[in-house]
């Protein structure tokens, strides 16, 4: 009984840690006149981590404030992938 309780408690804590983890999306955007393309990473709030469409709904106005048009969300990922992918994003490696 005690082992089952400890196992259940560990599982709840592990799942809670995953749910509270930060997520990010990498995206492609463009500017016109002259045409410029951009690859970047944006930090997402938890509700936007559920799907590419939710990420797009959050990211589009954030990116457009800088004069860019969001072309697509490439993928959604966690903190573990952030360091690896931010190297490829260059100067625009994180928007918030």
Backbone as a chain_set.jsonl record, in Angstrom:
{"seq": "XXXXXXXXXXXXXXXXXXXXXXXXXXXXXXXXXXXXXXXXXXXXXXXXXXXXXXXXXXXXXXXXXXXXXXXXXXXXXXXXXXXXXXXXXXXXXXXX", "coords": {"N": [[0.828, -1.19, 0.0], [1.918, 1.259, 0.858], [3.977, 1.49, -1.007], [2.514, 1.723, -3.379], [1.28, 4.177, -2.934], [3.519, 5.902, -2.829], [4.505, 5.534, -5.415], [2.36, 6.558, -6.919], [2.407, 9.215, -5.995], [4.918, 10.063, -6.937], [4.478, 9.856, -9.693], [2.464, 11.798, -10.084], [3.891, 14.136, -9.405], [5.888, 14.08, -11.371], [4.379, 14.361, -13.736], [3.243, 16.853, -13.248], [5.504, 18.458, -13.343], [6.182, 18.253, -16.056], [3.952, 19.458, -17.225], [4.21, 22.089, -16.395], [6.465, 22.94, -17.669], [8.344, 25.077, -19.853], [7.528, 26.045, -23.197], [8.469, 26.365, -26.65], [8.389, 27.718, -29.982], [9.595, 27.247, -33.251], [9.854, 29.294, -36.125], [9.1, 30.573, -39.433], [9.384, 33.648, -41.11], [8.604, 36.643, -43.017], [9.578, 39.724, -44.658], [8.553, 42.325, -46.802], [9.7, 44.274, -49.658], [12.593, 45.415, -49.374], [12.476, 41.89, -50.119], [12.866, 39.851, -47.347], [13.846, 37.087, -45.419], [13.261, 35.195, -42.456], [14.303, 33.096, -39.792], [13.229, 32.126, -36.663], [12.794, 31.883, -33.068], [10.176, 31.607, -30.781], [8.974, 32.231, -27.537], [6.396, 30.539, -25.952], [3.227, 30.943, -24.267], [1.717, 28.692, -21.921], [-0.994, 27.864, -22.807], [-0.723, 28.101, -25.586], [0.855, 26.052, -26.358], [-0.328, 23.752, -27.18], [-0.962, 23.12, -29.849], [-0.015, 23.545, -33.333], [-1.619, 25.449, -34.531], [-2.606, 26.893, -32.324], [-0.196, 27.937, -31.431], [0.443, 29.519, -33.634], [-1.661, 31.383, -33.549], [-0.952, 32.803, -31.274], [1.68, 33.688, -31.903], [1.572, 35.177, -34.305], [0.566, 37.964, -33.996], [2.589, 38.917, -32.291], [4.971, 38.697, -33.757], [4.301, 40.293, -35.941], [4.337, 42.853, -34.856], [6.912, 43.686, -35.121], [7.122, 44.186, -37.75], [7.155, 41.955, -39.384], [5.85, 39.21, -41.317], [4.272, 36.324, -40.399], [5.052, 33.221, -41.717], [5.024, 30.409, -41.291], [4.639, 28.049, -38.589], [7.16, 26.053, -37.553], [7.745, 23.954, -35.664], [6.904, 22.802, -32.344], [8.484, 22.829, -29.228], [10.301, 21.821, -26.256], [12.199, 23.028, -23.384], [14.496, 21.475, -23.447], [15.245, 21.262, -26.122], [15.691, 23.856, -26.789], [18.289, 25.132, -26.52], [19.842, 23.853, -28.512], [18.459, 24.507, -30.879], [18.431, 27.302, -30.82], [20.923, 28.137, -31.623], [20.822, 28.002, -34.402], [19.062, 30.011, -34.941], [20.25, 32.47, -34.806], [20.606, 36.006, -34.428], [17.955, 36.623, -33.953], [16.926, 34.876, -31.935], [15.079, 34.501, -29.93], [11.883, 35.463, -29.315], [9.543, 37.2, -27.316]], "CA": [[0.0, 0.0, 0.0], [2.809, 2.406, 0.941], [4.68, 1.565, -2.283], [1.562, 2.233, -4.366], [1.112, 5.599, -2.659], [4.741, 6.588, -3.247], [4.544, 5.495, -6.88], [1.355, 7.513, -7.393], [2.888, 10.559, -5.686], [6.0, 10.343, -7.873], [3.878, 10.049, -11.011], [1.796, 13.102, -10.092], [4.929, 15.162, -9.443], [6.542, 14.036, -12.683], [3.464, 14.936, -14.719], [3.116, 18.277, -12.955], [6.713, 19.094, -13.854], [6.09, 18.337, -17.513], [2.906, 20.405, -17.589], [4.627, 23.453, -16.121], [7.652, 23.253, -18.449], [8.186, 26.09, -20.876], [7.634, 25.559, -24.567], [8.895, 27.313, -27.668], [8.107, 27.329, -31.364], [10.432, 27.894, -34.251], [8.98, 29.797, -37.175], [9.641, 31.293, -40.58], [8.654, 34.891, -41.347], [9.143, 37.417, -44.131], [9.3, 41.135, -44.843], [8.565, 42.69, -48.222], [10.282, 45.553, -50.105], [12.939, 44.233, -50.148], [12.133, 40.605, -49.518], [13.797, 39.307, -46.354], [13.31, 35.908, -44.745], [13.777, 35.052, -41.104], [14.02, 31.934, -38.953], [13.338, 32.559, -35.286], [12.165, 31.088, -32.009], [9.316, 32.406, -29.915], [8.555, 31.594, -26.293], [4.944, 30.462, -25.938], [2.554, 30.679, -23.007], [1.257, 27.302, -21.853], [-2.14, 27.538, -23.68], [-0.322, 28.075, -27.001], [1.728, 24.893, -26.572], [-1.153, 22.578, -27.47], [-1.01, 22.787, -31.276], [0.615, 24.525, -34.222], [-2.583, 26.543, -34.735], [-2.588, 27.715, -31.102], [1.081, 28.666, -31.46], [0.306, 30.529, -34.68], [-2.562, 32.43, -33.057], [-0.192, 33.623, -30.335], [2.894, 34.241, -32.495], [1.34, 36.092, -35.424], [0.605, 39.383, -33.621], [3.884, 39.25, -31.678], [5.942, 38.852, -34.842], [3.896, 41.409, -36.799], [4.712, 44.127, -34.206], [8.252, 44.05, -35.609], [7.062, 44.382, -39.194], [7.32, 40.69, -40.083], [4.654, 38.403, -41.562], [4.512, 34.918, -40.082], [4.771, 32.286, -42.803], [4.608, 29.136, -40.712], [5.233, 27.502, -37.382], [7.868, 24.836, -37.936], [7.508, 22.921, -34.656], [6.806, 23.215, -30.947], [9.429, 22.003, -28.476], [10.535, 22.206, -24.874], [13.464, 23.631, -22.991], [15.61, 20.598, -23.807], [15.637, 21.536, -27.509], [15.897, 25.286, -27.0], [19.698, 25.48, -26.73], [20.29, 23.346, -29.816], [17.826, 25.238, -31.977], [18.708, 28.732, -30.769], [22.155, 28.362, -32.381], [20.435, 28.201, -35.793], [18.202, 31.188, -35.073], [21.077, 33.661, -34.889], [20.284, 37.151, -33.59], [16.537, 36.585, -33.601], [16.772, 33.526, -31.423], [13.965, 34.364, -29.003], [10.903, 36.539, -29.181], [8.613, 36.968, -26.215]], "C": [[0.88, 1.265, 0.0], [3.558, 2.598, -0.383], [3.769, 2.136, -3.363], [1.349, 3.731, -4.177], [2.326, 6.383, -3.135], [4.869, 6.628, -4.767], [3.565, 6.508, -7.459], [1.815, 8.948, -7.156], [4.004, 10.963, -6.651], [5.449, 10.642, -9.265], [3.2, 11.411, -11.115], [2.826, 14.226, -10.171], [5.633, 15.22, -10.795], [5.663, 14.668, -13.751], [3.276, 16.425, -14.493], [4.33, 19.037, -13.469], [6.686, 19.253, -15.355], [5.083, 19.39, -17.924], [3.358, 21.845, -17.384], [5.863, 23.854, -16.92], [7.352, 24.256, -19.544], [8.239, 25.459, -22.255], [7.935, 26.716, -25.503], [8.425, 26.805, -29.027], [9.155, 27.984, -32.251], [9.536, 28.205, -35.446], [9.79, 30.367, -38.328], [8.749, 32.506, -40.807], [9.31, 35.626, -42.512], [8.806, 38.892, -43.962], [9.374, 41.404, -46.337], [9.269, 44.032, -48.42], [11.463, 45.995, -49.286], [12.572, 42.962, -49.384], [13.247, 40.157, -48.587], [13.103, 38.149, -45.667], [13.989, 35.76, -43.388], [13.369, 33.713, -40.51], [14.2, 32.406, -37.523], [12.655, 31.592, -34.34], [11.358, 32.035, -31.147], [8.933, 31.588, -28.692], [7.039, 31.67, -26.224], [4.4, 30.346, -24.518], [1.959, 29.27, -23.054], [0.04, 26.999, -22.747], [-1.789, 27.445, -25.166], [0.55, 26.877, -27.337], [0.97, 23.665, -27.073], [-1.178, 22.172, -28.936], [-0.303, 23.869, -32.086], [-0.317, 25.707, -34.461], [-2.632, 27.461, -33.523], [-1.309, 28.539, -31.042], [1.021, 29.791, -32.486], [-0.557, 31.697, -34.207], [-1.849, 33.353, -32.077], [0.941, 34.376, -31.047], [2.635, 35.316, -33.55], [1.331, 37.567, -35.003], [1.928, 39.809, -32.986], [4.912, 39.544, -32.767], [5.593, 40.053, -35.725], [4.213, 42.772, -36.174], [6.082, 44.605, -34.657], [8.282, 44.203, -37.126], [7.265, 43.123, -40.018], [5.968, 40.011, -40.258], [5.001, 36.945, -41.301], [4.131, 34.057, -41.274], [4.297, 30.948, -42.254], [5.307, 28.865, -39.395], [5.875, 26.186, -37.8], [7.573, 23.691, -36.962], [7.411, 23.568, -33.283], [7.696, 22.271, -30.147], [9.645, 22.59, -27.092], [11.914, 22.796, -24.649], [14.676, 22.801, -23.415], [16.117, 20.861, -25.22], [16.028, 22.99, -27.732], [17.35, 25.634, -27.312], [20.19, 25.052, -28.11], [19.73, 24.188, -30.954], [18.17, 26.718, -31.975], [20.003, 29.077, -31.504], [21.817, 28.671, -33.839], [19.632, 29.475, -36.008], [18.986, 32.494, -35.132], [20.607, 34.75, -33.951], [18.819, 37.141, -33.141], [16.254, 35.212, -33.01], [15.628, 33.39, -30.425], [13.132, 35.621, -28.977], [10.001, 36.179, -28.021], [7.405, 37.845, -26.371]], "O": [[0.629, 2.209, -0.748], [3.752, 3.728, -0.831], [4.209, 2.947, -4.177], [1.249, 4.471, -5.155], [2.178, 7.422, -3.778], [5.292, 7.635, -5.335], [3.906, 7.238, -8.39], [1.634, 9.807, -8.019], [4.023, 12.098, -7.129], [5.903, 11.571, -9.933], [3.346, 12.103, -12.123], [2.643, 15.174, -10.935], [5.936, 16.304, -11.296], [6.152, 15.432, -14.583], [3.161, 17.184, -15.455], [4.192, 20.149, -13.979], [7.12, 20.279, -15.879], [5.324, 20.141, -18.87], [2.934, 22.734, -18.122], [6.276, 25.012, -16.853], [6.251, 24.285, -20.094], [8.919, 24.453, -22.457], [7.691, 27.881, -25.189], [8.109, 25.627, -29.197], [9.55, 29.129, -32.029], [8.588, 27.476, -35.737], [10.991, 30.609, -38.214], [7.525, 32.418, -40.712], [10.413, 35.288, -42.939], [7.886, 39.261, -43.233], [10.163, 40.784, -47.049], [9.416, 44.817, -47.484], [11.307, 46.945, -48.519], [12.385, 42.976, -48.167], [14.413, 40.089, -48.975], [11.911, 38.219, -45.366], [15.141, 36.151, -43.206], [12.243, 33.252, -40.696], [15.215, 33.022, -37.198], [12.026, 30.619, -34.755], [11.807, 33.134, -30.824], [8.61, 30.404, -28.797], [6.459, 32.738, -26.414], [5.029, 29.728, -23.659], [1.729, 28.73, -24.136], [0.035, 25.956, -23.401], [-2.493, 26.776, -25.924], [0.945, 26.707, -28.491], [1.587, 22.639, -27.36], [-1.392, 21.0, -29.244], [-0.029, 24.961, -31.587], [0.142, 26.843, -34.581], [-2.693, 28.681, -33.675], [-1.335, 29.705, -30.647], [1.499, 30.896, -32.227], [-0.223, 32.859, -34.438], [-2.113, 34.555, -32.053], [1.135, 35.569, -30.814], [3.409, 36.266, -33.666], [2.042, 38.363, -35.617], [2.338, 40.959, -33.137], [5.635, 40.537, -32.693], [6.487, 40.751, -36.204], [4.344, 43.756, -36.902], [6.381, 45.797, -34.585], [9.354, 44.333, -37.716], [7.52, 43.204, -41.22], [5.055, 40.206, -39.456], [5.919, 36.399, -41.913], [3.015, 34.153, -41.784], [3.283, 30.414, -42.703], [6.397, 29.369, -39.12], [5.204, 25.306, -38.341], [7.199, 22.595, -37.379], [7.787, 24.724, -33.092], [7.67, 21.059, -30.358], [9.225, 23.71, -26.801], [12.681, 23.03, -25.583], [15.742, 23.343, -23.705], [17.307, 20.696, -25.485], [16.631, 23.322, -28.752], [17.616, 26.357, -28.271], [20.878, 25.812, -28.792], [20.452, 24.538, -31.887], [18.199, 27.337, -33.039], [20.16, 30.208, -31.963], [22.465, 29.52, -34.45], [19.531, 29.966, -37.132], [18.42, 33.529, -35.483], [20.246, 34.473, -32.807], [18.503, 37.613, -32.049], [15.427, 34.468, -33.536], [15.237, 32.269, -30.1], [13.619, 36.704, -28.656], [9.727, 35.006, -27.769], [6.498, 37.8, -25.54]]}, "num_chains": 1, "name": "protein.A"}
